[in-house]
CSV table of C-alpha atoms in Angstrom, one decimal:
chain,number,residue,atom,x,y,z
Z,20,MET,CA,-23.7,-12.1,0.1
Z,21,LYS,CA,-21.2,-12.5,-2.8
Z,22,THR,CA,-18.9,-9.5,-3.0
Z,23,LYS,CA,-16.4,-8.7,-5.7
Z,24,PRO,CA,-12.9,-9.3,-4.7
Z,25,LEU,CA,-10.8,-6.1,-4.7
Z,26,PHE,CA,-7.2,-5.5,-5.2
Z,27,LEU,CA,-6.8,-2.3,-3.1
Z,28,VAL,CA,-3.8,-0.1,-3.4
Z,29,LEU,CA,-3.5,2.7,-0.7
Z,30,SER,CA,-0.8,5.5,-0.7
Z,31,ALA,CA,-0.4,8.5,1.4
Z,32,PRO,CA,2.3,10.9,2.5
Z,33,SER,CA,3.9,10.1,5.9
Z,34,GLY,CA,1.7,11.4,8.8
Z,35,CYS,CA,-1.5,11.0,7.0
Z,36,GLY,CA,-2.8,8.1,9.2
Z,37,LYS,CA,-2.7,5.5,6.4
Z,38,SER,CA,-1.5,2.8,8.8
Z,39,THR,CA,-4.2,3.6,11.3
Z,40,LEU,CA,-6.8,3.5,8.6
Z,41,ILE,CA,-5.6,0.2,7.2
Z,42,ASP,CA,-5.6,-1.4,10.8
Z,43,MET,CA,-9.2,-0.1,11.1
Z,44,ILE,CA,-10.3,-1.6,7.8
Z,45,LEU,CA,-8.6,-5.0,8.6
Z,46,GLN,CA,-10.4,-5.1,12.0
Z,47,GLU,CA,-13.8,-4.4,10.3
Z,48,TYR,CA,-13.6,-6.5,7.2
Z,49,CYS,CA,-12.7,-10.1,7.8
Z,50,ASP,CA,-12.5,-10.8,4.0
Z,51,ILE,CA,-9.8,-8.1,3.5
Z,52,VAL,CA,-6.3,-9.5,3.7
Z,53,TYR,CA,-3.1,-7.4,4.2
Z,54,SER,CA,-0.4,-7.8,1.6
Z,55,ILE,CA,3.0,-8.7,3.2
Z,56,SER,CA,5.9,-7.5,1.3
Z,57,CYS,CA,9.2,-9.3,0.7
Z,58,THR,CA,12.5,-7.9,1.7
Z,59,THR,CA,16.2,-8.9,1.8
Z,60,ARG,CA,16.8,-6.7,5.0
Z,61,ALA,CA,17.3,-8.5,8.2
Z,62,PRO,CA,14.4,-8.7,10.8
Z,63,ARG,CA,14.3,-5.8,13.3
Z,64,GLY,CA,13.2,-6.2,16.9
Z,65,GLU,CA,10.2,-8.4,17.3
Z,66,GLU,CA,9.5,-8.7,13.5
Z,67,GLU,CA,8.5,-12.2,12.3
Z,68,ASP,CA,8.9,-13.8,9.0
Z,69,GLY,CA,5.5,-14.2,7.2
Z,70,LEU,CA,3.9,-11.7,9.7
Z,71,ASP,CA,5.7,-8.4,9.2
Z,72,TYR,CA,7.6,-9.3,6.0
Z,73,HIS,CA,8.6,-12.4,4.0
Z,74,PHE,CA,12.4,-12.3,4.6
Z,75,LYS,CA,14.4,-13.5,1.7
Z,76,THR,CA,18.1,-13.9,0.8
Z,77,LYS,CA,19.4,-11.6,-1.8
Z,78,GLU,CA,20.0,-14.7,-4.1
Z,79,ARG,CA,16.4,-15.9,-3.6
Z,80,PHE,CA,14.9,-12.5,-4.2
Z,81,GLU,CA,16.9,-12.1,-7.5
Z,82,GLU,CA,15.7,-15.6,-8.6
Z,83,LEU,CA,12.1,-14.5,-8.0
Z,84,ILE,CA,12.8,-11.3,-10.1
Z,85,LYS,CA,14.0,-13.5,-13.0
Z,86,GLU,CA,10.9,-15.7,-12.5
Z,87,GLY,CA,8.7,-12.6,-12.9
Z,88,ALA,CA,7.1,-13.4,-9.4
Z,89,PHE,CA,6.8,-9.7,-8.4
Z,90,ILE,CA,4.2,-7.1,-9.4
Z,91,GLU,CA,6.6,-4.5,-8.3
Z,92,TYR,CA,9.9,-4.3,-6.5
Z,93,ALA,CA,12.6,-1.8,-5.7
Z,94,LYS,CA,16.0,-1.5,-4.1
Z,95,VAL,CA,16.2,0.8,-1.2
Z,96,HIS,CA,19.5,1.5,0.6
Z,97,ASP,CA,21.0,-1.9,-0.7
Z,98,ASN,CA,18.0,-3.9,0.3
Z,99,TYR,CA,15.3,-5.2,-2.0
Z,100,TYR,CA,11.6,-4.8,-1.3
Z,101,GLY,CA,8.8,-6.3,-3.4
Z,102,THR,CA,5.2,-7.4,-3.7
Z,103,LEU,CA,4.7,-11.0,-4.9
Z,104,LYS,CA,1.9,-11.8,-7.3
Z,105,GLY,CA,1.0,-15.3,-6.2
Z,106,PRO,CA,-0.4,-14.4,-2.7
Z,107,ILE,CA,-2.6,-11.7,-4.2
Z,108,GLU,CA,-4.0,-14.2,-6.9
Z,109,ASP,CA,-4.6,-16.8,-4.1
Z,110,VAL,CA,-6.5,-14.4,-1.9
Z,111,LEU,CA,-8.7,-13.1,-4.8
Z,112,ALA,CA,-9.3,-16.7,-6.0
Z,113,GLU,CA,-10.7,-17.4,-2.5
Z,114,GLY,CA,-13.2,-14.5,-3.0
Z,115,ASN,CA,-11.4,-12.2,-0.5
Z,116,SER,CA,-9.8,-8.8,-1.1
Z,117,MET,CA,-6.1,-7.9,-0.7
Z,118,ILE,CA,-5.0,-4.5,0.5
Z,119,LEU,CA,-1.6,-3.1,-0.3
Z,120,ASP,CA,0.1,-0.2,1.6
Z,121,ILE,CA,2.7,1.2,-0.8
Z,122,ASP,CA,4.4,4.6,-1.8
Z,123,VAL,CA,3.6,6.6,-4.9
Z,124,GLN,CA,6.6,5.1,-6.9
Z,125,GLY,CA,5.6,1.6,-6.0
Z,126,ALA,CA,1.8,2.3,-6.8
Z,127,ALA,CA,2.8,3.5,-10.3
Z,128,LYS,CA,4.7,0.3,-10.9
Z,129,VAL,CA,1.7,-1.7,-9.8
Z,130,ARG,CA,-0.6,0.4,-12.1
Z,131,ASP,CA,1.6,-0.2,-15.0
Z,132,TYR,CA,1.8,-4.0,-14.3
Z,133,VAL,CA,-2.0,-4.2,-13.9
Z,134,ARG,CA,-2.6,-2.1,-17.1
Z,135,LYS,CA,-0.7,-4.8,-19.2
Z,136,LEU,CA,-2.8,-7.7,-17.8
Z,137,PRO,CA,-5.5,-9.2,-19.9
Z,138,ASN,CA,-9.0,-7.8,-19.1
Z,139,THR,CA,-10.0,-11.1,-17.7
Z,140,ASP,CA,-7.3,-11.2,-15.0
Z,141,PRO,CA,-8.7,-11.0,-11.5
Z,142,LEU,CA,-6.0,-8.4,-10.5
Z,143,LYS,CA,-7.2,-6.2,-13.2
Z,144,ILE,CA,-10.9,-6.7,-12.7
Z,145,GLY,CA,-10.5,-5.9,-8.9
Z,146,TYR,CA,-7.9,-3.2,-9.0
Z,147,VAL,CA,-8.7,0.0,-7.1
Z,148,ASP,CA,-6.1,2.7,-6.0
Z,149,ILE,CA,-6.7,5.3,-3.4
Z,150,PHE,CA,-4.6,8.3,-2.4
Z,151,ILE,CA,-5.1,9.7,1.1
Z,152,ASN,CA,-4.4,13.5,1.3
Z,153,PRO,CA,-3.7,15.5,4.4
Z,154,PRO,CA,-6.1,18.5,5.0
Z,155,SER,CA,-3.3,20.8,4.3
Z,156,MET,CA,0.6,21.0,4.4
Z,157,GLU,CA,0.3,23.1,7.8
Z,158,GLU,CA,-1.8,20.3,9.3
Z,159,LEU,CA,0.7,17.6,8.1
Z,160,ARG,CA,3.5,19.6,9.6
Z,161,ALA,CA,1.7,19.8,12.9
Z,162,ARG,CA,1.0,16.1,12.9
Z,163,LEU,CA,4.6,15.1,12.2
Z,164,GLU,CA,5.9,17.6,14.8
Z,165,GLY,CA,3.2,16.3,17.3
Z,166,ARG,CA,4.5,12.7,17.1
Z,167,GLY,CA,7.8,13.8,18.7
Z,168,THR,CA,9.6,11.0,17.1
Z,169,ASP,CA,11.5,12.8,14.2
Z,170,SER,CA,14.2,15.4,14.2
Z,171,ALA,CA,13.5,18.7,12.5
Z,172,GLU,CA,15.7,17.6,9.6
Z,173,VAL,CA,13.6,14.4,9.1
Z,174,ILE,CA,10.3,16.3,9.2
Z,175,GLU,CA,11.5,18.8,6.6
Z,176,ARG,CA,12.5,15.8,4.3
Z,177,ARG,CA,9.1,14.1,4.9
Z,178,LEU,CA,7.3,17.3,4.1
Z,179,ALA,CA,9.3,17.8,0.9
Z,180,ASN,CA,8.4,14.1,-0.1
Z,181,ALA,CA,4.8,14.7,0.7
Z,182,GLU,CA,4.6,17.7,-1.8
Z,183,GLY,CA,6.0,15.4,-4.5
Z,184,GLU,CA,3.7,12.7,-3.6
Z,185,MET,CA,0.6,14.9,-3.5
Z,186,ALA,CA,1.5,16.3,-6.9
Z,187,ARG,CA,0.9,12.8,-8.2
Z,188,ALA,CA,-2.4,12.2,-6.4
Z,189,SER,CA,-4.4,12.7,-9.6
Z,190,GLU,CA,-2.8,9.4,-11.0
Z,191,TYR,CA,-5.1,7.5,-8.5
Z,192,MET,CA,-8.7,6.5,-9.2
Z,193,TYR,CA,-9.9,8.0,-5.9
Z,194,GLN,CA,-8.7,10.6,-3.4
Z,195,VAL,CA,-9.8,10.8,0.2
Z,196,THR,CA,-8.8,13.6,2.6
Z,197,ASN,CA,-8.0,12.7,6.2
Z,198,ASP,CA,-9.3,15.9,7.9
Z,199,ASP,CA,-11.0,13.8,10.5
Z,200,LEU,CA,-10.0,10.1,11.1
Z,201,GLY,CA,-13.6,8.9,11.7
Z,202,MET,CA,-15.0,10.8,8.6
Z,203,CYS,CA,-12.1,9.6,6.4
Z,204,TYR,CA,-12.5,6.0,7.5
Z,205,LYS,CA,-16.3,6.2,6.8
Z,206,ARG,CA,-15.5,7.6,3.3
Z,207,LEU,CA,-13.0,4.7,2.7
Z,208,CYS,CA,-15.5,2.1,3.9
Z,209,ASP,CA,-18.3,3.6,1.7
Z,210,LEU,CA,-15.9,3.3,-1.3
Z,211,ILE,CA,-15.0,-0.3,-0.5
Z,212,ASP,CA,-18.6,-1.2,0.0
Z,213,ALA,CA,-19.8,0.4,-3.2
Z,214,LEU,CA,-16.8,-1.1,-5.2
Z,215,SER,CA,-17.2,-4.6,-3.9
Z,216,GLY,CA,-21.0,-4.6,-4.1
Z,217,ARG,CA,-21.8,-4.6,-0.4
Z,218,MET,CA,-24.3,-1.8,-0.7
C-alpha cells in the first residue's frame, strides 16, 4: 500500500512523554525515520556520531549555514544545533516519513521555512506539526517531581517554560493531550494513519 510521506514535527513541554511516544512510533512504523540533529557540542558518554547527533566542528557548521543547508538552527550555550534539509529530502524521496523532535521555537522556524517553499516541494506537501499537551499543570508538576532527577529550581524553570510553550500550542495543526500514554499513542497513530493514507 502506497502511503504519503509525512514530514512530522512534534513538540511538547518537558515531562509530557514526547520521547517515549516517539520511541513507540518508531518501533511500530518501519517507514518512519527519526531526524538526527547536528551539533557543535562534544559527544557525551556513550553518544555516537550519526546515531545520537551529527557532530560537526564550529567551522563546518557555519559553512553549512552559509550554504543554506539547515531548515532551522539555533545557538544554545555557545553550541550550535540544527536540522539539515538534505536527509529529510532523501527520506521523503524514498517514500518514507521523517519525524522531528523539536521545541516550540525550533518548530516555528521550521514552519516559516516550509511556508516559503513552493507548493510542489515534498517537505511542504508532507508537513504536519503536532503539539502534545499535559492534562494539566498540576499533573505536569507531579510527573516532573516523580522523575526524581531534577532539583526544585529546575522543576520550577521547566514549569515556567511549559506555560510559555503551551501558550503557543495553537500555532500547531494538531494538538494531542497525553492524559494516558496508551490513549495518547493511539490518537497519534490514528492521526499518522489518516494523514499518510493508511486508513
